[in-house]
PDB file of C-alpha atoms in Angstrom:
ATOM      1  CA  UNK A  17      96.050 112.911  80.874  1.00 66.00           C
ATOM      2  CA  UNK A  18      93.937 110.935  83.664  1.00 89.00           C
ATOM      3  CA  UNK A  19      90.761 110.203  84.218  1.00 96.00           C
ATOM      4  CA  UNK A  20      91.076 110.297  88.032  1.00 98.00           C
ATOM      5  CA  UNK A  21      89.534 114.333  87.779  1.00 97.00           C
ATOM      6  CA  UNK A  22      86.097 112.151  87.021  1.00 97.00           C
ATOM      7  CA  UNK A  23      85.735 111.576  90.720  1.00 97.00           C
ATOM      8  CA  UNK A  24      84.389 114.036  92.847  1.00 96.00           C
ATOM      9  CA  UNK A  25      86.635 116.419  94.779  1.00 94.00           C
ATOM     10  CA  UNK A  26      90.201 114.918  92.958  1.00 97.00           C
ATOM     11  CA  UNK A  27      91.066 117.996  90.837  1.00 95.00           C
ATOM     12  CA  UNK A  28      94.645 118.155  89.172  1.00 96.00           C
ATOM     13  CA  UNK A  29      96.021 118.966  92.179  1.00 95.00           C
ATOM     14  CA  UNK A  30      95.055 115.530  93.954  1.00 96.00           C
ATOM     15  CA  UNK A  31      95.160 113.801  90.566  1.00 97.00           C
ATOM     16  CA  UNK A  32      98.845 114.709  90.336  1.00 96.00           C
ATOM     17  CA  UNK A  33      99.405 113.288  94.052  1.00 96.00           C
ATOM     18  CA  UNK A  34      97.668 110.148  93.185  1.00 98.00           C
ATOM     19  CA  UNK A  35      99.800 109.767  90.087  1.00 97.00           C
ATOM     20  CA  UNK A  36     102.986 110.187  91.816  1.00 96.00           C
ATOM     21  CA  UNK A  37     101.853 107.834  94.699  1.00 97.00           C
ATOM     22  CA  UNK A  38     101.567 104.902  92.141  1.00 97.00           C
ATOM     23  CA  UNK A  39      97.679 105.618  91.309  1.00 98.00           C
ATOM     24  CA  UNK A  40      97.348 106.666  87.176  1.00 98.00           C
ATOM     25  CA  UNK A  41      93.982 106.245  86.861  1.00 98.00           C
ATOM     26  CA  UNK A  42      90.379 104.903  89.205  1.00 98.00           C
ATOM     27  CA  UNK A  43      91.455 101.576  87.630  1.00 97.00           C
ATOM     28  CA  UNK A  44      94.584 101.434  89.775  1.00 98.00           C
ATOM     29  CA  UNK A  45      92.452 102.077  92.899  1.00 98.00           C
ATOM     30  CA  UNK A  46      90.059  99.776  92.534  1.00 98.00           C
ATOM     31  CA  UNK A  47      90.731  97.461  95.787  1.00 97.00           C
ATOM     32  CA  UNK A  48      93.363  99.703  97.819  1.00 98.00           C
ATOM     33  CA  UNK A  49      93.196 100.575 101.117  1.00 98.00           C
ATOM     34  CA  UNK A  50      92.393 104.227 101.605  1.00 98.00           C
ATOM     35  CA  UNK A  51      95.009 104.081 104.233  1.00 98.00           C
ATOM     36  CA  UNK A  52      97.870 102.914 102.001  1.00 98.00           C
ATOM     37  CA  UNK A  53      96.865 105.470  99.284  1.00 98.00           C
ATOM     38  CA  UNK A  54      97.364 108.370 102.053  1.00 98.00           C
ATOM     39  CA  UNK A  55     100.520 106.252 102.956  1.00 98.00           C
ATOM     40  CA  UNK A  56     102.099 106.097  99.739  1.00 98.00           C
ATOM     41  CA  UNK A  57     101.427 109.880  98.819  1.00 97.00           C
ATOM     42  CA  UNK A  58     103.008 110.738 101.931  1.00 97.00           C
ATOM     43  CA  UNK A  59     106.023 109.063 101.185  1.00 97.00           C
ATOM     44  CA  UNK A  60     105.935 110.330  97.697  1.00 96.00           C
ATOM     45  CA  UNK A  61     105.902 113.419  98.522  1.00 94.00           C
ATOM     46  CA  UNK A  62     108.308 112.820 100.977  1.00 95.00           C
ATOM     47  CA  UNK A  63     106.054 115.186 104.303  1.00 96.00           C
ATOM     48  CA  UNK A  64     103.008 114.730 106.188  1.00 96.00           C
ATOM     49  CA  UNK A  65     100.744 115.143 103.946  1.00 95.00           C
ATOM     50  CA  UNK A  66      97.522 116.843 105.212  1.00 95.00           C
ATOM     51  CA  UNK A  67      94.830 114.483 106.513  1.00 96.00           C
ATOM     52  CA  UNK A  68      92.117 115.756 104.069  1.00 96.00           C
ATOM     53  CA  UNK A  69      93.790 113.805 101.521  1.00 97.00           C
ATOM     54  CA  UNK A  70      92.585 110.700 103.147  1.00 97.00           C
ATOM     55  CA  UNK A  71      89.557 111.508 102.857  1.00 98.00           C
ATOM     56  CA  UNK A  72      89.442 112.358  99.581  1.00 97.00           C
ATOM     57  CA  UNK A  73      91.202 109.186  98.898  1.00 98.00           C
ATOM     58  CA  UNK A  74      88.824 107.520 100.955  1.00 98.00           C
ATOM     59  CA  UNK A  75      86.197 108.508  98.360  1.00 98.00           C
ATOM     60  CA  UNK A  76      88.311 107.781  95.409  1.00 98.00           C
ATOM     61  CA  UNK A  77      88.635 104.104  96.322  1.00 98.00           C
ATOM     62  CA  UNK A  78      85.255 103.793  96.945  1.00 98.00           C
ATOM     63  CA  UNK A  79      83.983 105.426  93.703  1.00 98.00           C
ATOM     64  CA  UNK A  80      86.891 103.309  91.984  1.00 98.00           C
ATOM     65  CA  UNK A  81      85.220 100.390  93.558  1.00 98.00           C
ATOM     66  CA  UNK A  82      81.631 100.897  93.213  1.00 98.00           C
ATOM     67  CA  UNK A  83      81.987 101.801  89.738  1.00 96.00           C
ATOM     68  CA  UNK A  84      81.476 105.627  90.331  1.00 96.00           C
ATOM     69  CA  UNK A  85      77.893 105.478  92.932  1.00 96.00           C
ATOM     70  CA  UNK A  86      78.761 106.928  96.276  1.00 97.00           C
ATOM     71  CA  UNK A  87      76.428 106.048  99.303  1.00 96.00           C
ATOM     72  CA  UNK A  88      73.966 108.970  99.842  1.00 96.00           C
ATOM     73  CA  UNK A  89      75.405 111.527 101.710  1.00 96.00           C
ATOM     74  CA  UNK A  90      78.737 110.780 101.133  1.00 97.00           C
ATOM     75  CA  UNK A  91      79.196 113.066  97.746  1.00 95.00           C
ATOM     76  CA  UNK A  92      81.912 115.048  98.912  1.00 96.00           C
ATOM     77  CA  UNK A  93      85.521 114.501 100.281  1.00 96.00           C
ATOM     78  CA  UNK A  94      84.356 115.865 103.385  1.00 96.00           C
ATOM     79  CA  UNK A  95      81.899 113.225 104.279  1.00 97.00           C
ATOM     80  CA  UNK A  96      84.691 110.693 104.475  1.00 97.00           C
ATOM     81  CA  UNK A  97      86.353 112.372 107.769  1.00 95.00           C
ATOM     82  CA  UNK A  98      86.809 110.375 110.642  1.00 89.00           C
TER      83      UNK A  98
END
């Protein structure tokens, strides 16, 4: 399937939203902009999609782009909230 369930908090639930928003695998997120992520799932999905997805995406990017080390305290999706 997808390796994107290797990052903490995307299950197959949020793996399946990146998919359809254009993200297959961390590879694919490696330099995006959280915000465009949330953006482009949004429109996929074709609603607003609920805000804790930016967070998790938010993490996602940054574990795509750190090659999978989060900052300490930062471990879960919910750390990442505005």
């Amino acid at each position: 399937m997808t390796d994107l369930t290797k990052i903490p908090g995307v299950g197959k639930n949020m793996a399946r939203h990146l998919i359809n928003a254009g993200y297959p695998n961390i590879g694919s997120l490696k330099g995006q902009n959280p915000n465009d992520v949330y953006a482009k799932d949004c429109f996929a999905q074709g609603v607003q999609v609920d805000r804790c997805a930016l967070y998790c995406y938010r993490l996602a990017v940054h574990y795509a782009g750190h090659d999978g080390r989060l900052p300490e305290g930062k471990q879960n999706w919910w750390d990442w909230k505005d």
